[in-house]
Amino acid sequence: MNHAIKNFEEYERIYNKSISDPESFWAEVAEGFHWRKKWDKVLEWDFTKPEVKWFINGKLNITENCLDRHLEKRGNQTAIIWEPNDPKEQAKHITYKELYGKVCQAANMLKRLGVKKGDRVCIYLPMIPELAYAMMACARIGAVHSVVFAGFSARSLIDRITDAGCKIVLTADGGYRGAKTIDLKGIMDEALQQCSEVEKVVVVDHVHSNPEIKQGRDLWWHDEISKVNEECEAEEMDAEDLLYILYTSGSTGRPKGMVHTIGGYMVYTDYTFRTTFQYQEGQVYWCTADIGWVTGHSYIIYGPLSAGATTVMFEGVPSWPDWGRFWQVIERHRINILYTAPTAIRALAKAPLHFVEAYDLSSLKVLGSVGEPINEEAWHWYNKNIGKGNCPIVDTYWQTETGGVMLSPIAGITKTKPGFATFPLPGVQPVIMNDGGLEVKGNKVEGRLAIQFPWPAMARTIYGDHKRFKDTYFSTFPGKYFTGDGSKRDEEGYYRITGRVDDIIIVSGHNLGTAEVESAIDEHVEVCETAVVGYPHDVKGQGIYAFVICYEKPKEEEKLRKEIIDTVSKIIGPIAKPDKIQFVSGLPKTRSGKIMRRILRKIAEGDTSNLGDVTTLLDPTVVDEIKEGAL
Ligand code: WTA
């Protein structure tokens, strides 16, 4: 199928077709893949249950689509360029043929260790090629991967390993992040003290830290793969079998294990990759996300590899050895498409411009943004200094739950507007809802964003908790999927995402539930109660502001702040560290005991002039105290 779109009218034509006859639209897209057996029916769905099935009874293996089918035509083309943390080290160019061999080998290793179709495998690896091999090795044999971002703490690992019931984990001795080395094996060992169900730990020798090896449990990756060969027959899977679980923060309680299934996810990530970026054969594409997040799953691994692209995997960070690192990578590999996050753009924009100017960025054709609203200033900086005014910017809006991009300009086709994700991709049917639960039609409207029709890559459930899936996404507006985001449609019908309308905050592009951060802070012995809100932060997008009540008035506030930050880091991971901690004697609560976060949000934003009605508070005087002590 040709995904090149000539002009906006053609986009509209395709879009209209995808809406008037979604089943034949997606059937046509899906024809372009390798199916062991074709589907009987394209779609069955019922958002009240909710139940969604795509490509019913279709049989396939996603790795045959990402690997085998490319061997003839592009076996010697680079599939993955791996750029190491240290720029002095050589990049690795892994061809499709080599990747095929490595994935098969890792698949055979898993089989030898007793992993079977349907088993869940936890992957806790840094951004090294073995991470890509490991994910696809699972998919090859029908196991379900659960990748945990290698910046999460032992506690976060315990929750995820236990929830998914993983018996095998794949990790490394450590990972590099700029000048730092992260002791991944140490964190894993700590987690495994509480995960007795884990039988085997396979360790990649990456930083050569010579970690402690527990006899009978821990194995070296290089030893294990040396015992098996590079051919592994792919398991025949049903389109609706599980491909992976990926955890995302919830507004209450524990992280949610979003479940993605094989057929629809493959079709959608491939289609949206090609369509959004208008990817052309032979282009080099770099998504800077970590594979531990959904962006990496969909748009470093599955989408680009299914499309036969050359995808870059970068181990390092934008700031090391200096702020020119990203631009050096682009020059070095002649990258054509760059896909990154607003938080990175803002941080890079703060560095002196000579870091950009030192490199040749003329290979760039398309720029992408993802993960949070991109502010106009960052958009213009990106456009001017990186795209040199010649590269369309695609502001892609989507979620872990949606599996792939939902709203985005089509590169070079859609007239962009800074800060707008513009229009839905083909097959996506967004609606804006008001607080009364009714759809608001027409232009120049604002409300909450929902999707009224299924798309192939949508999550099917929350692992082990279908009720929570229904309650979280399908109950606010019955019969529709609720995104949790606010949205505006302007006078020309352009969509702009205005941010979360629930208790999730997006810090440096990472979702965090305020409840999750609160309960981590509460674990400090001196802390009695906490309320966390987001506030505007010029690099992170949103920062974390914590209002903390202690059992006794803290004697050394700075020391306690540090301890609280360490506690959060230990429980969730460094991404969740509060930026501001204000000690208070009380919180603004209603008579029924509910914290009025609206007030705290205003105070955190520094806007105390109009706090609205405070008369329903149990003790309105705490508001004055909090206002005075605001940081
Ligand atoms: C936010 C990341 C505005 C949004 C792929 C969403 C965005 C959450 C954009 C999902 C964008 C993502 N403009 N907001 N282009 N992209 N978001 O699950 O609030 O890590 O609900 O998936 O990020 O984050 P997640």
XYZ file of C-alpha atoms and ligand atoms in Angstrom:
656
model
C 0.000 0.000 0.000
C 1.248 3.446 -0.840
C 1.090 5.744 2.158
C 2.209 8.884 0.357
C -0.507 11.495 0.503
C -0.372 14.125 -2.218
C -2.322 16.952 -0.693
C -4.784 17.873 2.000
C -7.774 17.016 -0.189
C -6.445 13.507 -0.509
C -6.082 13.273 3.260
C -9.711 14.368 3.597
C -10.816 11.812 1.057
C -8.958 9.006 2.828
C -10.232 10.204 6.178
C -13.818 10.276 5.034
C -13.542 6.798 3.624
C -12.025 5.532 6.867
C -15.014 6.901 8.747
C -17.792 5.903 6.409
C -16.501 2.359 6.009
C -13.880 1.632 8.647
C -13.866 -2.083 8.098
C -12.997 -2.000 4.441
C -10.525 0.810 5.080
C -8.597 -1.217 7.659
C -8.949 -4.440 5.697
C -7.235 -2.746 2.785
C -4.424 -1.508 5.026
C -4.047 -4.948 6.616
C -3.740 -6.651 3.235
C -0.217 -5.308 3.025
C 1.078 -7.596 5.799
C 2.071 -11.198 6.050
C -0.728 -13.241 7.600
C -0.406 -16.976 8.062
C -4.172 -17.069 7.764
C -6.375 -14.167 6.824
C -9.047 -12.867 9.211
C -12.688 -13.945 8.959
C -14.060 -10.623 10.049
C -12.412 -7.225 10.443
C -14.020 -5.908 13.613
C -16.297 -6.770 16.494
C -16.846 -4.225 19.196
C -18.957 -3.133 22.084
C -17.749 -0.161 24.120
C -20.227 -0.869 26.915
C -18.468 -4.062 27.969
C -15.931 -2.889 26.652
C -14.799 -5.476 24.130
C -12.897 -4.842 20.935
C -11.500 -7.384 18.479
C -9.766 -6.678 15.213
C -8.943 -9.101 12.410
C -10.847 -11.932 14.001
C -9.245 -15.358 13.585
C -6.376 -13.841 11.642
C -3.152 -15.758 12.324
C 0.263 -14.204 12.185
C 3.503 -13.486 13.957
C 4.523 -9.849 14.248
C 8.223 -10.702 13.949
C 7.619 -12.329 10.568
C 6.343 -8.923 9.541
C 9.159 -6.951 11.153
C 11.920 -9.328 10.077
C 11.350 -12.346 7.823
C 9.365 -10.596 5.142
C 12.118 -7.997 4.714
C 14.966 -10.456 4.268
C 14.657 -10.908 0.557
C 14.413 -7.272 -0.383
C 16.396 -5.594 2.375
C 18.325 -8.256 4.223
C 21.480 -6.183 4.031
C 19.852 -2.852 4.809
C 20.456 -1.478 8.294
C 17.454 -2.113 10.498
C 18.823 -0.590 13.698
C 21.598 1.922 14.157
C 22.672 1.731 17.748
C 24.398 4.870 18.948
C 26.157 4.237 22.268
C 26.199 6.581 25.234
C 29.826 7.523 24.663
C 30.347 9.342 21.356
C 33.916 8.058 21.235
C 32.594 4.540 20.824
C 31.540 3.131 17.475
C 27.892 2.966 16.534
C 26.549 -0.458 15.554
C 24.727 -0.987 12.296
C 22.525 -4.036 12.557
C 21.097 -5.242 9.256
C 17.694 -6.876 8.918
C 19.456 -10.196 8.383
C 21.553 -9.781 11.501
C 18.579 -8.628 13.509
C 16.650 -11.672 12.378
C 19.473 -13.910 13.606
C 19.790 -12.124 16.947
C 16.064 -12.219 17.614
C 15.852 -15.902 16.729
C 18.806 -16.636 18.967
C 17.269 -14.790 21.899
C 13.990 -16.576 21.191
C 15.735 -19.932 21.338
C 17.370 -18.907 24.588
C 13.974 -18.114 26.106
C 12.585 -21.413 24.888
C 15.500 -23.268 26.401
C 14.761 -21.564 29.695
C 11.255 -22.914 29.515
C 9.375 -19.813 28.379
C 6.155 -20.748 26.590
C 3.469 -19.043 24.574
C 1.463 -16.760 26.858
C 4.148 -16.505 29.574
C 5.023 -12.998 30.705
C 8.654 -11.905 30.595
C 9.882 -8.809 32.395
C 12.504 -6.809 30.519
C 14.538 -4.302 32.508
C 17.252 -3.232 30.133
C 18.956 -0.006 29.147
C 18.828 1.261 25.549
C 21.073 -1.437 24.096
C 20.418 -3.734 21.129
C 19.585 -6.643 23.457
C 16.457 -4.728 24.467
C 15.200 -4.867 20.885
C 16.236 -8.520 20.561
C 14.522 -9.413 23.825
C 11.185 -7.836 22.935
C 11.011 -9.436 19.537
C 12.273 -12.742 20.919
C 9.235 -12.810 23.182
C 6.971 -11.980 20.270
C 8.635 -14.672 18.168
C 7.657 -17.433 20.585
C 4.347 -15.944 21.676
C 5.490 -14.772 25.095
C 4.207 -11.443 26.397
C 6.810 -8.821 27.175
C 6.501 -6.363 29.988
C 9.230 -3.775 29.581
C 9.973 -1.732 32.670
C 11.784 1.560 32.082
C 15.330 1.181 33.408
C 14.932 4.313 35.524
C 12.296 2.773 37.754
C 13.119 1.750 41.299
C 13.096 -1.690 42.900
C 9.665 -1.029 44.368
C 8.219 -0.166 40.976
C 9.765 -3.330 39.594
C 8.225 -5.447 42.342
C 4.741 -4.127 41.568
C 5.149 -4.757 37.859
C 6.766 -8.195 38.105
C 4.145 -9.351 40.576
C 1.160 -7.914 38.750
C 2.150 -9.546 35.471
C 3.280 -12.790 37.136
C 6.679 -12.855 35.424
C 8.870 -15.877 36.099
C 11.736 -14.716 33.938
C 13.431 -11.357 33.888
C 15.967 -10.031 31.427
C 18.299 -7.334 32.660
C 21.838 -5.996 32.444
C 24.606 -5.485 34.966
C 24.101 -1.771 34.466
C 23.326 1.043 32.096
C 25.030 4.281 31.118
C 23.277 7.600 31.178
C 25.720 10.324 30.327
C 28.418 10.364 32.975
C 26.424 8.129 35.284
C 26.268 4.348 35.503
C 23.048 2.868 36.845
C 23.328 -0.327 38.853
C 20.457 -2.181 37.218
C 21.410 -5.587 38.540
C 21.589 -4.222 42.080
C 18.117 -2.719 41.739
C 16.834 -5.975 40.270
C 18.375 -8.010 43.103
C 16.678 -5.788 45.635
C 13.350 -6.213 43.860
C 13.711 -9.962 43.570
C 13.949 -10.351 47.320
C 10.211 -9.773 47.210
C 9.436 -11.642 43.993
C 9.885 -15.271 44.878
C 8.067 -16.388 41.735
C 10.975 -15.276 39.535
C 12.981 -18.351 38.577
C 15.566 -17.080 36.140
C 17.390 -13.811 35.594
C 19.341 -13.365 32.396
C 21.959 -10.636 32.652
C 23.597 -8.760 29.793
C 27.225 -7.925 30.557
C 27.091 -4.315 29.438
C 29.013 -2.089 31.844
C 31.276 -4.923 33.028
C 30.606 -4.189 36.675
C 31.038 -7.786 37.703
C 27.834 -8.001 39.743
C 26.990 -10.680 42.227
C 25.583 -13.725 40.441
C 23.140 -15.871 42.333
C 23.810 -19.490 41.524
C 20.858 -21.359 40.085
C 18.965 -18.163 39.342
C 21.201 -15.753 37.437
C 22.586 -16.505 34.008
C 24.729 -14.502 31.630
C 23.071 -13.567 28.356
C 26.261 -14.286 26.376
C 26.554 -17.773 27.877
C 22.951 -18.611 27.179
C 22.878 -17.452 23.575
C 26.075 -19.320 22.825
C 24.122 -22.523 23.426
C 21.506 -21.921 20.736
C 21.374 -21.175 17.024
C 20.052 -18.299 14.968
C 16.988 -19.923 13.464
C 13.739 -20.066 15.324
C 10.419 -20.889 13.734
C 7.879 -18.219 14.647
C 4.914 -19.264 16.749
C 1.583 -18.892 14.993
C -0.424 -16.352 16.957
C -3.978 -15.180 16.873
C -4.503 -11.519 15.992
C -6.015 -11.001 19.446
C -3.312 -12.825 21.426
C -1.313 -10.604 23.760
C 1.761 -8.882 22.412
C 2.728 -6.958 25.495
C 1.832 -5.343 28.779
C 3.076 -1.842 29.503
C 2.412 -0.064 32.761
C 1.189 3.500 32.898
C 0.279 5.665 35.857
C -3.295 5.903 36.993
C -4.975 8.802 38.728
C -5.650 6.537 41.675
C -3.941 3.467 42.993
C -1.323 1.392 41.309
C -0.038 1.619 37.758
C -2.227 0.043 35.127
C -0.879 -2.772 32.969
C -2.159 -1.798 29.557
C -2.620 -4.823 27.330
C -1.890 -4.649 23.617
C -2.708 -7.428 21.198
C -0.849 -8.379 18.067
C -2.767 -7.898 14.837
C -4.375 -4.502 15.214
C -1.339 -3.054 16.945
C 0.959 -4.125 14.126
C -1.291 -2.773 11.397
C -1.833 0.506 13.197
C 1.741 1.277 14.266
C 3.041 0.537 10.784
C 0.296 2.574 9.105
C 0.586 5.572 11.441
C 4.386 5.552 11.246
C 4.362 5.768 7.465
C 1.436 8.134 7.262
C 2.305 10.656 9.967
C 5.935 11.125 9.005
C 5.295 10.416 5.302
C 8.209 8.041 5.646
C 9.980 7.267 2.394
C 11.917 4.137 1.544
C 15.550 4.429 2.570
C 15.125 7.197 5.124
C 16.895 7.127 8.472
C 14.564 7.750 11.357
C 15.329 8.578 14.971
C 12.902 8.553 17.833
C 14.715 9.733 20.966
C 12.303 8.140 23.450
C 13.341 5.328 25.735
C 11.893 1.978 24.721
C 10.630 1.687 28.288
C 7.761 3.969 27.243
C 5.082 3.338 24.653
C 6.652 5.729 22.164
C 9.666 3.470 22.000
C 7.576 0.316 21.670
C 5.476 1.665 18.813
C 7.866 4.011 17.064
C 11.373 2.699 17.664
C 10.604 -0.989 17.362
C 7.344 -2.234 15.893
C 6.146 0.522 13.531
C 9.455 1.368 11.832
C 10.669 -2.227 11.630
C 7.402 -3.423 10.163
C 7.726 -0.603 7.642
C 11.281 -1.726 6.787
C 12.853 1.536 7.942
C 16.236 2.198 9.489
C 15.537 3.089 13.115
C 18.050 4.639 15.489
C 18.393 3.546 19.097
C 20.303 6.009 21.258
C 21.683 4.955 24.611
C 22.709 8.375 25.866
C 21.236 11.674 26.986
C 20.981 15.041 25.201
C 23.271 16.840 27.647
C 26.371 14.650 27.665
C 29.235 15.109 26.934
C 27.656 18.433 25.994
C 24.430 19.904 24.684
C 25.454 19.191 21.092
C 25.015 15.448 21.448
C 21.652 15.152 19.639
C 22.863 17.263 16.735
C 26.032 15.234 16.514
C 23.960 12.042 16.245
C 21.891 13.594 13.451
C 24.969 14.638 11.507
C 26.714 11.335 12.081
C 23.887 9.165 10.804
C 22.389 11.609 8.300
C 19.040 11.373 10.033
C 15.991 12.352 7.993
C 13.215 12.164 10.550
C 13.611 13.250 14.172
C 10.911 12.459 16.724
C 11.387 13.866 20.227
C 9.574 15.398 23.200
C 8.839 19.029 24.075
C 10.713 18.686 27.365
C 13.881 17.786 25.461
C 13.315 20.635 23.026
C 12.923 23.121 25.876
C 16.060 21.912 27.609
C 18.028 22.000 24.344
C 16.718 25.476 23.556
C 18.208 26.750 26.801
C 21.711 25.746 25.748
C 23.750 28.214 23.680
C 22.997 28.014 19.970
C 26.584 27.235 19.014
C 25.908 23.641 20.094
C 23.399 23.391 17.256
C 25.403 25.407 14.772
C 28.425 23.151 15.074
C 26.628 20.372 13.205
C 25.220 19.775 9.750
C 21.516 19.133 10.099
C 20.722 19.364 6.410
C 19.647 15.721 6.223
C 16.529 16.479 8.278
C 13.215 16.403 6.431
C 10.558 15.942 9.098
C 10.403 16.775 12.812
C 8.054 15.211 15.329
C 6.933 15.988 18.851
C 5.184 13.751 21.358
C 4.269 13.276 24.980
C 2.843 16.580 26.129
C 1.533 19.811 24.684
C 4.283 21.672 22.867
C 4.324 25.334 23.795
C 4.644 27.866 21.005
C 8.075 29.066 22.030
C 9.517 25.565 21.859
C 7.710 24.924 18.575
C 9.241 28.013 16.969
C 12.695 27.242 18.296
C 12.480 23.697 16.927
C 11.189 24.930 13.587
C 13.748 27.676 13.160
C 16.934 26.227 14.584
C 16.558 22.534 13.895
C 14.236 22.419 10.893
C 15.753 25.647 9.480
C 12.195 26.530 8.512
C 12.137 23.690 5.968
C 10.868 20.731 7.948
C 7.221 20.197 8.798
C 6.633 19.599 12.507
C 4.200 16.847 13.367
C 2.792 17.335 16.846
C 1.531 13.830 17.517
C -1.048 13.295 20.220
C -1.590 9.824 21.607
C -1.295 7.642 24.727
C 0.002 4.342 26.060
C -3.617 3.242 25.889
C -4.072 4.181 22.239
C -0.990 2.247 21.078
C -0.327 4.686 18.255
C -0.749 8.269 17.108
C -4.341 9.556 17.147
C -4.171 13.196 16.163
C -1.370 14.689 14.133
C -0.563 16.701 11.087
C 0.482 14.624 8.096
C 4.050 15.727 7.407
C 4.213 18.230 4.602
C 0.481 17.956 3.895
C -1.393 19.446 6.816
C -0.884 23.146 7.362
C 0.486 23.231 10.885
C -0.291 25.607 13.727
C 2.052 25.757 16.685
C 0.530 23.982 19.669
C -2.077 22.122 17.650
C -2.126 18.386 17.036
C -4.385 19.480 14.149
C -6.551 16.606 12.845
C -7.321 12.953 13.506
C -5.427 10.363 11.518
C -7.510 8.179 9.224
C -9.659 5.806 11.246
C -9.751 8.008 14.359
C -13.079 9.518 15.400
C -12.569 12.115 18.123
C -15.407 13.923 19.847
C -15.383 16.770 22.344
C -17.681 16.294 25.313
C -19.013 18.794 27.800
C -19.276 18.336 31.559
C -22.864 17.257 31.175
C -21.731 14.281 29.116
C -22.966 15.597 25.791
C -20.998 15.951 22.624
C -20.234 19.516 21.602
C -20.371 19.782 17.877
C -19.065 22.390 15.499
C -15.991 24.564 15.721
C -14.699 26.968 18.363
C -15.582 24.595 21.158
C -13.812 23.205 24.167
C -14.311 20.226 26.432
C -13.005 16.762 27.110
C -11.632 14.533 24.425
C -13.223 11.166 23.774
C -13.064 8.718 20.871
C -16.297 7.240 19.656
C -15.158 4.383 17.450
C -12.485 1.714 17.911
C -9.113 1.865 16.173
C -6.901 -1.193 15.710
C -4.142 -0.431 18.250
C -6.313 0.451 21.217
C -5.516 -1.318 24.476
C -7.899 -4.202 25.054
C -7.860 -4.256 28.837
C -5.849 -3.622 31.978
C -4.007 -6.809 32.787
C -5.983 -8.696 35.402
C -8.468 -5.875 35.982
C -11.038 -5.447 33.253
C -13.353 -3.598 35.613
C -10.772 -0.893 36.156
C -10.365 -0.646 32.394
C -14.071 -0.076 32.005
C -14.323 2.341 34.935
C -11.330 4.404 33.868
C -11.965 4.759 30.158
C -15.531 3.815 29.285
C -17.703 5.040 32.151
C -17.298 8.810 32.042
C -19.024 8.963 28.666
C -20.839 5.650 28.196
C -20.236 4.161 24.765
C -17.091 6.214 24.219
C -13.418 5.945 25.108
C -12.409 8.836 27.374
C -8.817 9.997 27.008
C -8.508 11.958 30.251
C -7.413 15.010 28.254
C -9.036 18.347 27.621
C -9.222 19.620 24.062
C -10.266 22.602 21.985
C -11.397 22.689 18.397
C -10.702 26.082 16.869
C -12.588 27.986 14.208
C -10.931 25.923 11.460
C -11.586 22.595 13.147
C -7.999 22.200 14.386
C -7.594 20.239 17.609
C -5.453 21.504 20.412
C -4.836 19.343 23.467
C -5.119 21.440 26.607
C -3.782 18.882 29.086
C -5.007 16.302 31.550
C -8.306 16.844 33.264
C -7.699 14.157 35.880
C -5.095 13.713 38.590
C -2.329 12.754 36.235
C 0.531 15.141 35.713
C 2.970 15.013 32.850
C 6.478 15.687 34.019
C 9.138 15.760 31.311
C 6.736 13.812 29.156
C 6.250 11.068 31.760
C 2.839 10.386 33.235
C 2.630 10.345 36.985
C -0.421 9.920 39.141
C -0.520 12.480 41.938
C -1.813 9.710 44.220
C 1.214 7.592 43.427
C 3.612 10.387 44.379
C 1.607 11.202 47.494
C 1.734 7.680 48.800
C 5.481 7.560 48.178
C 6.005 10.766 50.184
C 3.742 9.438 52.926
C 6.147 6.572 53.455
C 8.621 8.909 55.105
C 8.246 8.318 58.844
C 7.814 11.971 59.693
C 5.110 12.573 57.102
C 1.483 12.440 58.095
C -0.322 13.500 54.931
C 0.492 14.915 51.522
C -1.201 16.536 48.559
C 0.596 16.764 45.236
C -0.284 18.954 42.279
C 1.386 19.935 39.029
C 2.551 23.473 38.260
C 3.993 25.005 35.089
C 7.714 24.319 34.783
C 9.714 25.904 32.004
C 11.660 22.786 31.045
C 9.668 19.854 32.386
C 6.309 21.147 31.230
C 4.881 20.395 34.621
C 6.742 20.256 37.896
C 5.691 18.420 41.053
C 4.589 20.569 43.980
C 4.017 18.722 47.244
C 2.176 20.111 50.255
C 3.286 18.035 53.198
C 1.929 17.770 56.726
C 4.342 16.305 59.258
C 3.506 14.791 62.626
C 5.704 17.421 64.217
C 6.829 20.743 62.810
C 10.066 19.919 60.974
C 13.196 21.165 62.720
C 15.469 21.079 59.710
C 13.333 21.634 56.663
C 16.100 21.297 54.071
C 17.263 18.003 55.480
C 13.762 16.636 55.546
C 13.137 17.792 51.984
C 16.171 15.879 50.848
C 15.043 12.782 52.672
C 11.590 13.019 51.130
C 13.080 13.373 47.666
C 15.236 10.306 48.300
C 12.208 8.387 49.509
C 10.276 9.139 46.331
C 13.264 8.299 44.202
C 13.572 4.991 45.937
C 9.915 4.102 45.760
C 9.037 5.210 42.235
C 12.225 6.395 40.554
C 14.067 9.683 40.043
C 11.464 10.875 37.494
C 8.951 11.356 40.309
C 11.087 13.556 42.591
C 9.125 16.572 43.821
C 10.454 19.926 42.620
C 8.956 21.864 45.508
C 8.020 20.714 48.961
C 6.079 23.040 51.197
C 5.502 22.024 54.809
C 2.035 22.948 55.978
C -0.007 22.377 59.106
C -3.197 21.481 57.268
C -4.703 20.998 53.820
C -7.790 22.684 52.391
C -10.450 20.048 52.862
C -14.171 20.065 52.399
C -16.402 19.046 55.262
C -16.542 15.576 53.767
C -12.760 15.375 53.911
C -11.978 15.809 50.232
C -8.876 17.851 49.437
C -9.715 20.809 47.223
C -6.922 20.454 44.744
C -8.208 23.345 42.690
C -6.996 25.678 45.444
C -3.641 23.977 45.783
C -3.125 24.083 42.029
C -3.735 27.818 41.987
C -1.310 28.383 44.837
C 1.303 26.187 43.159
C 0.878 28.194 39.965
C 1.521 31.348 41.965
C -1.936 32.657 41.254
C -3.441 33.434 44.634
C -5.510 36.442 43.649
C -8.680 34.513 43.004
C -8.963 31.216 44.778
C -12.682 30.966 44.228
C -15.144 29.913 46.846
C -13.449 28.675 50.011
C -16.487 28.791 52.250
C -17.183 25.078 51.932
C -13.846 24.320 53.548
C -13.696 22.769 56.941
C -11.047 25.283 58.012
C -10.612 28.194 55.568
C -7.707 29.632 57.590
C -5.293 26.970 56.346
C -5.542 28.588 52.929
C -3.969 31.808 54.224
C -1.192 29.896 55.879
C -0.468 27.935 52.697
C -0.585 31.085 50.586
C 1.939 32.802 52.814
C 4.356 29.919 52.805
C 4.088 29.255 49.064
C 7.398 28.517 47.338
C -0.108 13.751 26.770
C 2.709 9.127 25.241
C -0.481 17.212 24.075
C -1.607 13.608 26.964
C 2.603 8.818 23.746
C -1.793 12.113 26.970
C 0.088 15.070 24.663
C -0.562 11.628 27.666
C 0.654 14.855 23.390
C -0.186 10.233 27.292
C 0.624 15.937 22.456
C 0.848 13.058 24.560
N 0.039 17.092 22.849
N -0.473 16.243 25.001
N 1.155 15.851 21.244
N 1.114 13.593 23.364
N 0.247 13.938 25.370
O 0.716 7.412 27.899
O -1.959 14.180 28.197
O 3.027 8.426 28.116
O -2.964 11.703 27.638
O 1.829 8.343 25.930
O 0.463 12.550 27.245
O 1.093 9.890 27.757
P 1.702 8.456 27.492
